[in-house]
Short mmCIF file of C-alpha atoms and ligand atoms in Angstrom, two decimals:
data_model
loop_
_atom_site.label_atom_id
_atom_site.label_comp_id
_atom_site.label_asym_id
_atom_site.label_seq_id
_atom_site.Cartn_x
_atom_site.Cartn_y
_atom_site.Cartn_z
CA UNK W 248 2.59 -25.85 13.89
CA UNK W 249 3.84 -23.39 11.51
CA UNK W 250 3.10 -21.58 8.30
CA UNK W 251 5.76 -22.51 5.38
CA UNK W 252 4.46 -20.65 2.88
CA UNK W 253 1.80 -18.30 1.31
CA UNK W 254 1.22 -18.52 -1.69
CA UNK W 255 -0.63 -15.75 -4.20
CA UNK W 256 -2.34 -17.62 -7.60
CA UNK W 257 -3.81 -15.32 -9.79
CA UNK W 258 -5.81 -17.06 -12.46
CA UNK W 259 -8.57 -15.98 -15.54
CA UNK W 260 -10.67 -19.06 -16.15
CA UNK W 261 -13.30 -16.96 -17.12
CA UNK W 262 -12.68 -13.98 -15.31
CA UNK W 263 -9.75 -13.16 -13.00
CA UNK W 264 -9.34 -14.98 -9.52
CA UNK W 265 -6.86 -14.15 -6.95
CA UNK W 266 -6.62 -16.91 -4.80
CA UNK W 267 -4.51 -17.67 -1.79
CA UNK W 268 -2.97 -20.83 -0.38
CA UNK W 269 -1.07 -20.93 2.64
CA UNK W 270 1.01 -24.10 3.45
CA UNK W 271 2.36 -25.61 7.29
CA UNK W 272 4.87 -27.57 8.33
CA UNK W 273 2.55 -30.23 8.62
CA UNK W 274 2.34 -32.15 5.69
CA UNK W 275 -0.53 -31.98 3.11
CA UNK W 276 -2.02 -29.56 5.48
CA UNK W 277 -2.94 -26.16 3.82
CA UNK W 278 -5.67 -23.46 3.50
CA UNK W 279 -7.35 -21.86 0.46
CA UNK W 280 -8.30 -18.15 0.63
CA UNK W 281 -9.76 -15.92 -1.48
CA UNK W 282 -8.87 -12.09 -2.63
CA UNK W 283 -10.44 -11.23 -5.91
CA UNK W 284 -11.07 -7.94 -5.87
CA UNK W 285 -12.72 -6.79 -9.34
CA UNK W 286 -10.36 -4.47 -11.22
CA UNK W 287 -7.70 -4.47 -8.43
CA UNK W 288 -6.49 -7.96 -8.44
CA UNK W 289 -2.57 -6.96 -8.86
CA UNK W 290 -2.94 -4.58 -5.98
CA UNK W 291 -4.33 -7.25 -3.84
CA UNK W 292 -2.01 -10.05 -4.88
CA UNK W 293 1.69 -7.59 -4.61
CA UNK W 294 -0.71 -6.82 -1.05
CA UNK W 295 -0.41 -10.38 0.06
CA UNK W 296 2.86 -11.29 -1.49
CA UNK W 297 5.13 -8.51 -0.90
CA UNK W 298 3.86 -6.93 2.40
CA UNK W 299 1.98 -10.08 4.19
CA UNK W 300 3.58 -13.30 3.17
CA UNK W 301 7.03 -11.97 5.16
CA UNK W 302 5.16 -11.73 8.27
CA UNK W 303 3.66 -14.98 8.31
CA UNK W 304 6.15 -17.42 7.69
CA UNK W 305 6.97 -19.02 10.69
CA UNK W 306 3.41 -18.10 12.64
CA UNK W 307 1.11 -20.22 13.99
CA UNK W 308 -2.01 -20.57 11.05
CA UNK W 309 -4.32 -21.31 14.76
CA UNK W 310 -3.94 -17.67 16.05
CA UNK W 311 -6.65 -16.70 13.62
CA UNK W 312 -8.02 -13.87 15.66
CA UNK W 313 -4.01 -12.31 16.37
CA UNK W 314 -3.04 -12.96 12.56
CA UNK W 315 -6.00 -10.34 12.65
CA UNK W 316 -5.41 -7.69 14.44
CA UNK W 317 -2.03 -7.70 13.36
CA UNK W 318 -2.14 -7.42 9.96
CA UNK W 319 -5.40 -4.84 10.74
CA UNK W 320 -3.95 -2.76 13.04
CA UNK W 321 -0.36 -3.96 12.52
CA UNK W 322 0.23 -2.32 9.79
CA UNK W 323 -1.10 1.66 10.99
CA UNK W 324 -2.69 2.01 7.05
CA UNK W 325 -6.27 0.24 7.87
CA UNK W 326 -9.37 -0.40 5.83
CA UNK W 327 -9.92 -0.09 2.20
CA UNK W 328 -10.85 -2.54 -0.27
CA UNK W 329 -7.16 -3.42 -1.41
CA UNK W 330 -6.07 -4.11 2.32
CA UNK W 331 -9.19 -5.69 3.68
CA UNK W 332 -9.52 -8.32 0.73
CA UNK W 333 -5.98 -9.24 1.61
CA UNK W 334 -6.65 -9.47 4.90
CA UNK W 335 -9.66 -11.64 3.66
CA UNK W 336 -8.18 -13.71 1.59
CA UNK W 337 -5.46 -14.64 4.50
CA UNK W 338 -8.16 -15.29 6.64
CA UNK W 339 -10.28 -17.74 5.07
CA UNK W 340 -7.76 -19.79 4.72
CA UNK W 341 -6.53 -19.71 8.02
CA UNK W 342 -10.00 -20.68 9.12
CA UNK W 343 -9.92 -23.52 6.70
CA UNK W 344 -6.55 -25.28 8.09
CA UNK W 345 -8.53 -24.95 11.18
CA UNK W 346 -11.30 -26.25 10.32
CA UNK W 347 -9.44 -29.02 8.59
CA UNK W 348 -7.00 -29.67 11.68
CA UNK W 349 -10.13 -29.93 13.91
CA UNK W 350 -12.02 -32.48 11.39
CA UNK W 351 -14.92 -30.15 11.52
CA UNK W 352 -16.34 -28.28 8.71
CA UNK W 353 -16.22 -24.52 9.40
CA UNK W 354 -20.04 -23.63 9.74
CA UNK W 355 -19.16 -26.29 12.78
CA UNK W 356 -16.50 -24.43 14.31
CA UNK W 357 -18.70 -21.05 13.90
CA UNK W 358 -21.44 -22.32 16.28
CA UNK W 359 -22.82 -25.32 14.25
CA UNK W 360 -26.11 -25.55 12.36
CA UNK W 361 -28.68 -23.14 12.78
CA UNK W 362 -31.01 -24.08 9.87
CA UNK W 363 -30.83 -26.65 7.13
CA UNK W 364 -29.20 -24.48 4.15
CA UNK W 365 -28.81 -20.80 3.30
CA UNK W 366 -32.02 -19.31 1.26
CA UNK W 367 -30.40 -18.48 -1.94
CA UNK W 368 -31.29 -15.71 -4.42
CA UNK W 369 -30.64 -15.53 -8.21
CA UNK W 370 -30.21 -12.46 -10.65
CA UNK W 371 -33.12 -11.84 -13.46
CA UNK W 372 -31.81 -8.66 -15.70
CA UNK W 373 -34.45 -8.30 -19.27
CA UNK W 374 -34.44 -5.69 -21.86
CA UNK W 375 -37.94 -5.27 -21.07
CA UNK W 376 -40.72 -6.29 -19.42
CA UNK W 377 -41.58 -9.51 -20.62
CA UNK W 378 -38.11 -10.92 -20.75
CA UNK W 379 -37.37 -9.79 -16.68
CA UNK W 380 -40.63 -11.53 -16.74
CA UNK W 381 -39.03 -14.70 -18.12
CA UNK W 382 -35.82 -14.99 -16.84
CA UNK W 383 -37.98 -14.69 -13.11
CA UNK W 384 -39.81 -17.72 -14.23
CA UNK W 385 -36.97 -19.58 -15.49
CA UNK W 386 -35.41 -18.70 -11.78
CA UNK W 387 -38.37 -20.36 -10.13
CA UNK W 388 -38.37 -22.78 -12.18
CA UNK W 389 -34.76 -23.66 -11.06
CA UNK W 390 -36.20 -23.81 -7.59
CA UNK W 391 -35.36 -19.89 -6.40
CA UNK W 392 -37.75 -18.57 -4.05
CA UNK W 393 -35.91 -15.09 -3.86
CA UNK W 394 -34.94 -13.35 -6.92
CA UNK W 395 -33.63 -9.63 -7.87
CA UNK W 396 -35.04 -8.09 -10.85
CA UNK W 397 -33.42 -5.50 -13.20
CA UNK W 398 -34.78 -4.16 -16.47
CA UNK W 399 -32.97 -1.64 -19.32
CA UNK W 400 -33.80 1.69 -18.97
CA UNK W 401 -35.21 3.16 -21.84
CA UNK W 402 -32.60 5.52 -23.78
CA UNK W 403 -30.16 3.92 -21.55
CA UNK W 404 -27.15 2.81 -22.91
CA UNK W 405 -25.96 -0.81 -20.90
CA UNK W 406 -27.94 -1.65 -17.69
CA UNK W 407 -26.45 -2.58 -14.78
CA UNK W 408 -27.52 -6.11 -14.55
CA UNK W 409 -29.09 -6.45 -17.98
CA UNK W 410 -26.49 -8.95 -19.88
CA UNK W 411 -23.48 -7.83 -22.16
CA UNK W 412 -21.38 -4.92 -20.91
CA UNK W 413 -23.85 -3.58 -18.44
CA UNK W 414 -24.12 -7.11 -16.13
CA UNK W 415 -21.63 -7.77 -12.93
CA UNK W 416 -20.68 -10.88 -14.47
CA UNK W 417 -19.30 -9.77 -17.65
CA UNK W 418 -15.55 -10.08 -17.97
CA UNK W 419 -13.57 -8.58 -20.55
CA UNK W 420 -15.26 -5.49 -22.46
CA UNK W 421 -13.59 -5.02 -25.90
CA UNK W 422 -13.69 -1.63 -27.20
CA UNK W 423 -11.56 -1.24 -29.93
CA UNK W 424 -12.51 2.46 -30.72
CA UNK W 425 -10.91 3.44 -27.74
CA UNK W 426 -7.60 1.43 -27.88
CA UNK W 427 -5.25 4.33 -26.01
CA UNK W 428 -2.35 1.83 -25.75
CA UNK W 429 -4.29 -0.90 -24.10
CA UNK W 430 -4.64 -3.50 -26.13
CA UNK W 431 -8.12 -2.89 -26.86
CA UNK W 432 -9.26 -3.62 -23.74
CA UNK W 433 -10.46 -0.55 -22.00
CA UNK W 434 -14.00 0.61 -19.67
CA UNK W 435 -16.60 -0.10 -21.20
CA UNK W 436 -19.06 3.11 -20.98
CA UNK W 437 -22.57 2.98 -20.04
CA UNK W 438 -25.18 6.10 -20.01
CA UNK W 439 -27.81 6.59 -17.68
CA UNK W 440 -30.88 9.07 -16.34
CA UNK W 441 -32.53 8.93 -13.66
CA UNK W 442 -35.81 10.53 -14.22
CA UNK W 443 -36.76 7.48 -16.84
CA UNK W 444 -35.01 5.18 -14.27
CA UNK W 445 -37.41 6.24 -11.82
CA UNK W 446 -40.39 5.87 -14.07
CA UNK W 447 -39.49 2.52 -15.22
CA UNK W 448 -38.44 0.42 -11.86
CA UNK W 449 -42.19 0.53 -10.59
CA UNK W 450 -44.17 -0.29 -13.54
CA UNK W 451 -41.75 -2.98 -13.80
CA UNK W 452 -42.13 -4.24 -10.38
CA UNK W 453 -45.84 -3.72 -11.11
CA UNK W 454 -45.63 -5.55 -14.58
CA UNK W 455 -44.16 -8.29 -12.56
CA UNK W 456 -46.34 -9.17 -9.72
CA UNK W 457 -49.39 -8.88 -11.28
CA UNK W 458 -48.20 -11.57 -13.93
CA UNK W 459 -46.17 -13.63 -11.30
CA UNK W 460 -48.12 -12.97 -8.25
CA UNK W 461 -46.78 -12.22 -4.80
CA UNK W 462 -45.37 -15.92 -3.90
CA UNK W 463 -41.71 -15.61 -5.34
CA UNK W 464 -39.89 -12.79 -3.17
CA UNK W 465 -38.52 -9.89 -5.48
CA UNK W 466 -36.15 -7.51 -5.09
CA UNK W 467 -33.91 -4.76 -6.94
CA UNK W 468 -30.45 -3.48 -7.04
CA UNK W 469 -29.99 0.70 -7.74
CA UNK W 470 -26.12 0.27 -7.33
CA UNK W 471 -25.68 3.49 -5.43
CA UNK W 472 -27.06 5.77 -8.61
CA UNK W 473 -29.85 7.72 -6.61
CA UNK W 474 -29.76 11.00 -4.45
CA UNK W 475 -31.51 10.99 -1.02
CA UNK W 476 -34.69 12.34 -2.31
CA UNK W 477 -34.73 9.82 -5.66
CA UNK W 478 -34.59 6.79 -3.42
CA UNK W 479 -36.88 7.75 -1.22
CA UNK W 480 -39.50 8.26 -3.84
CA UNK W 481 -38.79 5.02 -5.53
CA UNK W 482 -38.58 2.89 -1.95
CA UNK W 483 -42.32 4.59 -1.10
CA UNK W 484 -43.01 3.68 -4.74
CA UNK W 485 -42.19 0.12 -4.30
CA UNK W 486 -44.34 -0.44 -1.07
CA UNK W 487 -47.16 -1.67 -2.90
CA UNK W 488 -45.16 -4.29 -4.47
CA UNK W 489 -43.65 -5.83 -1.37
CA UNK W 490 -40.29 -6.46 -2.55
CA UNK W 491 -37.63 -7.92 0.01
CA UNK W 492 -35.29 -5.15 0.16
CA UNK W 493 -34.24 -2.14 -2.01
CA UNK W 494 -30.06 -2.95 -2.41
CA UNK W 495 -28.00 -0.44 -2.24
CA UNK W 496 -29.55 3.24 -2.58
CA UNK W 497 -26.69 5.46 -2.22
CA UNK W 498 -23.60 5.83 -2.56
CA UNK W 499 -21.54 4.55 1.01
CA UNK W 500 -20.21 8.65 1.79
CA UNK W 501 -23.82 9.53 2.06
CA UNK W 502 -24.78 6.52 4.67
CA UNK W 503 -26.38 9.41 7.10
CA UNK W 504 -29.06 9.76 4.28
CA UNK W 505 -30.38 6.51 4.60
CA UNK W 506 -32.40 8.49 7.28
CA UNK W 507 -34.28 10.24 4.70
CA UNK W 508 -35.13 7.22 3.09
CA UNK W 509 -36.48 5.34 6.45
CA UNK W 510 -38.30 8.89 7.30
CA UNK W 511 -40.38 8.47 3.89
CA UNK W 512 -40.88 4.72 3.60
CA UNK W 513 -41.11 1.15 5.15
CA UNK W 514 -39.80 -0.83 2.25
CA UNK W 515 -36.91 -2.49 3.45
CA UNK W 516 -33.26 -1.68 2.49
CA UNK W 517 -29.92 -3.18 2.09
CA UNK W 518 -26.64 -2.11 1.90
CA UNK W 519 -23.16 -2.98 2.22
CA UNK W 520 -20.93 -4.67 -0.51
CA UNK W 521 -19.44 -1.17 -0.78
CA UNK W 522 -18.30 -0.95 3.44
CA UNK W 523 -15.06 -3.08 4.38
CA UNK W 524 -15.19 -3.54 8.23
CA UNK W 525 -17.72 -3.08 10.96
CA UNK W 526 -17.10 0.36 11.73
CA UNK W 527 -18.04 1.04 8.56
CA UNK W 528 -21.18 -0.57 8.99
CA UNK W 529 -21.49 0.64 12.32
CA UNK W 530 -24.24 3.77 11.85
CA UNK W 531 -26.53 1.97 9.61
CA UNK W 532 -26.96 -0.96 12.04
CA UNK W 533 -27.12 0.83 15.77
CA UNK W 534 -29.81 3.49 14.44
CA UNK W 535 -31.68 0.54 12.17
CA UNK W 536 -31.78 2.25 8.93
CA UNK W 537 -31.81 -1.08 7.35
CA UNK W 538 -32.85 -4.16 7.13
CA UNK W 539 -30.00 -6.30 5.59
CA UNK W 540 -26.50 -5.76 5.93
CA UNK W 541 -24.71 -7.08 2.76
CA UNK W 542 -21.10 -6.63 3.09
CA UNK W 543 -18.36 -8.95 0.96
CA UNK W 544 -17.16 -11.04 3.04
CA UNK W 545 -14.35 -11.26 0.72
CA UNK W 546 -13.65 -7.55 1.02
CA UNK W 547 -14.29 -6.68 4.77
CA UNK W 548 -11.58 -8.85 6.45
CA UNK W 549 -13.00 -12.33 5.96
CA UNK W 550 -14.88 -14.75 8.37
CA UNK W 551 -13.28 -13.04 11.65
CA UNK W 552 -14.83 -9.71 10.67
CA UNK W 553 -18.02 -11.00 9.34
CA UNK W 554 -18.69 -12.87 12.28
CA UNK W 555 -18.32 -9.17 14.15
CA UNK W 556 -20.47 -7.78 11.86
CA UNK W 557 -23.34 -10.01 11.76
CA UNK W 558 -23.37 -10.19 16.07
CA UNK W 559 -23.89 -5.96 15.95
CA UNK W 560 -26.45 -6.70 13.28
CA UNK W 561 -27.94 -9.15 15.35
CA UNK W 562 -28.28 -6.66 18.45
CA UNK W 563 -30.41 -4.35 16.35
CA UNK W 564 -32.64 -6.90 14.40
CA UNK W 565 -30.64 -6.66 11.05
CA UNK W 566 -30.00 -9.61 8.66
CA UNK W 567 -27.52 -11.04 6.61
CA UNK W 568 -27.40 -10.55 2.56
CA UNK W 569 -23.58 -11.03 2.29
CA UNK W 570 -22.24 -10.51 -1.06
CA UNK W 571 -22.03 -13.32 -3.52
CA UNK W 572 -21.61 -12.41 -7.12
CA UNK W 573 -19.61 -14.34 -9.83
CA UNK W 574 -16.17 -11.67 -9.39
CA UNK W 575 -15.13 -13.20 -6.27
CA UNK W 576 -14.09 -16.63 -5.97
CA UNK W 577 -15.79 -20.32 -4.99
CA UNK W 578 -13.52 -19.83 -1.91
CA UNK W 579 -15.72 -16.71 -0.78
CA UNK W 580 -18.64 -18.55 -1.80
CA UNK W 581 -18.11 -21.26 0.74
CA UNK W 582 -17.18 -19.62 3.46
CA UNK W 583 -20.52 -17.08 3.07
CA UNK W 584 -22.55 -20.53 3.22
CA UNK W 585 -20.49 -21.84 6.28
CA UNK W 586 -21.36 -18.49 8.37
CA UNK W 587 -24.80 -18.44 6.64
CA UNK W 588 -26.15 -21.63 8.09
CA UNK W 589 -24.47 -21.07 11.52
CA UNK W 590 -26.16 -17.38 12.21
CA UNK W 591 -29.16 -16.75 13.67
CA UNK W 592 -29.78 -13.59 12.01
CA UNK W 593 -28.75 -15.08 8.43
CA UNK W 594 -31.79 -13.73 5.92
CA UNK W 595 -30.72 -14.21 2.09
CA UNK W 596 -27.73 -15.24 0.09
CA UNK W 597 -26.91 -13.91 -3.40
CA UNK W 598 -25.09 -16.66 -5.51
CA UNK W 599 -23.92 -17.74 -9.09
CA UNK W 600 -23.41 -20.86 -10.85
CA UNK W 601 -19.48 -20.84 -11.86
CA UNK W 602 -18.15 -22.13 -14.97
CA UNK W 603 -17.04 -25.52 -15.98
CA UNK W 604 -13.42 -23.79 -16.07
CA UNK W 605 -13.45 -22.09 -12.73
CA UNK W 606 -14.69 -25.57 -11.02
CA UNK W 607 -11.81 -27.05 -12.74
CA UNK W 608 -9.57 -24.64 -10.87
CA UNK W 609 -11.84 -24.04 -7.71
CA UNK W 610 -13.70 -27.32 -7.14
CA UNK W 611 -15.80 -27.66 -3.76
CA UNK W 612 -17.70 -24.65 -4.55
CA UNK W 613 -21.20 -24.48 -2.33
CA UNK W 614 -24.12 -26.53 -3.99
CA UNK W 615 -27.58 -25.13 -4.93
CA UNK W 616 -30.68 -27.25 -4.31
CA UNK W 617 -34.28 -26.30 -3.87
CA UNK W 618 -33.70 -22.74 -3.47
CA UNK W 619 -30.79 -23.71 -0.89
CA UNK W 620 -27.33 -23.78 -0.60
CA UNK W 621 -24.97 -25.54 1.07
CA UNK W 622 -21.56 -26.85 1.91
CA UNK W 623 -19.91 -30.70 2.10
CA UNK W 624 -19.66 -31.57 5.77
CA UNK W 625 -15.97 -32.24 5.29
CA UNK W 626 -13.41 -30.77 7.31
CA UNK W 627 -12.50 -27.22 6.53
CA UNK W 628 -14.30 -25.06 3.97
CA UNK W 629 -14.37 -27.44 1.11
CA UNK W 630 -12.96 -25.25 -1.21
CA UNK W 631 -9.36 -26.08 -3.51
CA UNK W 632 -7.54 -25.42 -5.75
CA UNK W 633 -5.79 -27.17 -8.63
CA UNK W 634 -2.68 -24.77 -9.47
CA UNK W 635 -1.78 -26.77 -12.17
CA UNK W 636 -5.05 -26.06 -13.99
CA UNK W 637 -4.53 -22.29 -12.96
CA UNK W 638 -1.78 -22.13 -14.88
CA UNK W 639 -3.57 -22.65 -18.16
CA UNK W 640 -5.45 -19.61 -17.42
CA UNK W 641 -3.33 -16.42 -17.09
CA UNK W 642 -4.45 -13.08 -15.55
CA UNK W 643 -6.04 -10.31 -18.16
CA UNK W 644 -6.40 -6.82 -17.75
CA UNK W 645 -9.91 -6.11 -17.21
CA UNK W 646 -12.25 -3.02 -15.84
CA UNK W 647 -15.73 -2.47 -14.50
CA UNK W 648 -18.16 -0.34 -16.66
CA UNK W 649 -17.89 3.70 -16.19
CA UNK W 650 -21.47 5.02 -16.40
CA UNK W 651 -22.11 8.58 -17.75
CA UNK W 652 -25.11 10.82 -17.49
CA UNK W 653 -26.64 12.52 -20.68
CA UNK W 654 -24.44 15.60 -20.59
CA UNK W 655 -21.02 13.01 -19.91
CA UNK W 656 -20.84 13.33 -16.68
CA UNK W 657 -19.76 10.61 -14.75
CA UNK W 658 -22.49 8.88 -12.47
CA UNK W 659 -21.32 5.96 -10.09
CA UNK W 660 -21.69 2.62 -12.10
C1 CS2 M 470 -23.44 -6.37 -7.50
C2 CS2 M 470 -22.07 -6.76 -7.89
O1 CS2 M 470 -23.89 -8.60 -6.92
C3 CS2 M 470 -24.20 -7.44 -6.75
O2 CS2 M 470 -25.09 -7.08 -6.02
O3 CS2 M 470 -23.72 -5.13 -7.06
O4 CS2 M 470 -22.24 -7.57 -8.98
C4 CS2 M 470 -21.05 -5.68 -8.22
O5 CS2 M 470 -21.47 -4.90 -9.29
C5 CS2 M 470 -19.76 -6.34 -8.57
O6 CS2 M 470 -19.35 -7.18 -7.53
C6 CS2 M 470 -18.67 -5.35 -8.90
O7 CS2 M 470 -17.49 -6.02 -9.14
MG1 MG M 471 -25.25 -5.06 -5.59
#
């Protein structure tokens, strides 16, 4: 068998998609991949067309594991978010002519069940208090037994994770007071401290469990604002409160810091949607300083790489948390559930509930019930795509928030 074709769709159906579908010389069989990376999705897509497509065509779509290496070590450039979500998006969708070649569905192929679906965990972002509060309890009452919490930060301007301009899932940020050529359509630009930061996360953890209790398991994203010191204090902080992990700390240069935080503290941490293969991962899981590794799968080289990944992590009692917000696409989605429920060192699974319009375009995307997820038992991944309802959506220029301190100097968003 051969590959024909690989094709590169980018699509906005609510926010932009870049998805990929690789066709054989076997007919109606095909693969769909995903490599949406947020703000970057030309890069990814000339990627794929220009500099992988050529070297596929006539391949084999089985040799999943040399399509690999080739294109990973191949090429001499390696790593990076633009090259490993090509490399991602190529090989989901290799795995899914697999799976669908085999008759098996993926999570099949991986191993086969390990448990009956993937614990799922929703987000829960108020502008104070008693609205993080609420949108906890409406979680619950959706059937989420995990849950990460984020609140506004006094004399903050935008929250990461608190709706409008400041949450991961918003799209297209309109400022037209800062049109420089652009159509409008421009960063949007969030302000931040950390002292009140660091005063507000624990009363709000504390706000929260004494009005919800300790049943639902809580957790928080810092999205790599805090120094060494700063997330140690708020990780020994948060031990009262029990939360599942503390996401993301630091920044990914400083991953040799996480030591401070372990030396100070035994909440548990997670990292990772910011590391692209397994050597980047590779310190934070062989010295255990933390407790879920959450890489994208969509961003670190796709199932082949994952599957790497979550074996080390295995070795040194570390869990799975991969990635799972609403900017990459359903196709990422299914194949995180499809590893998920085939691991045996799977712990959590962040998802979303897509849009009406990106179902249209992406249907098959994992289902949620009971606090679960899971994935059709058909062959492959169970993920599509109609093209010609892609084409009603075109791409649009869009950016992730810039965050800047007090004095206008830039902080990591
Ligand atoms: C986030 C992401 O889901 C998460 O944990 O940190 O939403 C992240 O901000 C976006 O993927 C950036 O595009
Ligand atoms: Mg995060």
């Amino acid at each position: 068998m051969k590959i024909t074709e690989v094709r590169v769709v980018v699509t906005c159906p609510d926010r932009n998609y870049v998805a990929v579908k690789i066709l054989t010389d076997q007919p109606g069989l095909y693969g769909v991949g995903d490599a949406t990376l947020n703000g970057r999705e030309l890069s990814v897509a000339a990627m794929i067309s220009e500099h992988i497509a050529p070297l596929l065509i006539g391949r084999d779509p089985g040799q999943i594991e040399d399509i690999w290496q080739s294109l990973y070590r191949g090429s001499y450039w390696r790593g990076g978010p633009v090259q490993m979500t090509a490399v991602a998006g190529i090989d989901i969708a290799l795995w899914d002519i697999k799976g669908k070649l085999a008759g098996m569905p993926v999570y099949s192929l991986l191993g086969g069940r390990t448990r009956v679906g993937a614990l799922a965990y929703t987000h829960a972002g108020g502008r104070d208090f008693i609205e993080a509060e609420d949108r906890v309890r409406a979680a619950v009452a959706k059937g989420f037994k995990v849950v990460r919490a984020q609140v506004a930060i006094p004399g903050s301007v935008g929250t990461y994770g608190v709706g409008g301009a400041g949450s991961a899932a918003s799209v297209l940020t309109e400022h037209p007071g800062n049109l420089q050529g652009d159509g409008g359509r421009m960063p949007s630009v969030e302000k931040w401290e950390p002292s009140p930061y660091l005063r507000t996360i624990p009363a709000l953890f504390d706000h929260l469990r004494n009005a919800i209790g300790f049943e639902v398991e809580l957790f928080h994203d810092v999205h790599e604002r805090l120094t060494p010191i700063q997330a140690a204090r708020l990780a020994r902080e948060l031990e009262p409160h029990r939360i599942l992990f503390l996401e993301d700390p630091l920044r990914p240069e400083y991953l040799e810091s996480f030591r401070l935080i372990r030396q100070h503290s035994v909440t548990p941490l997670g990292m990772g949607e910011l590391l692209h293969s397994r050597w980047d991962c590779l310190p934070l899981l062989t010295e255990q300083l933390i407790d879920y590794i959450r890489c994208d799968i969509g961003h670190a080289g796709g199932i082949t790489e994952a599957r790497k990944i979550a074996a080390v992590a295995e070795t040194f009692h570390v869990q799975t948390a991969w990635h799972g917000p609403g900017d990459i696409g359903p196709a990422t989605h299914a194949a995180n559930v499809h590893i998920d429920i085939s691991l045996p060192n799977f712990g959590v699974q962040e998802m979303v509930f897509f849009s009406d319009a990106v179902n249209e375009v992406f249907p098959g995307a994992p289902t949620f019930r009971d606090g679960y997820l899971n994935v059709a038992d058909t062959p492959g991944l169970g993920n599509d795509i109609n093209e010609e309802a892609a084409k009603k959506y075109p791409y649009q220029r869009a950016y992730l928030p810039v965050t800047r301190r007090a004095d206008g100097s830039v902080l990591d968003w």
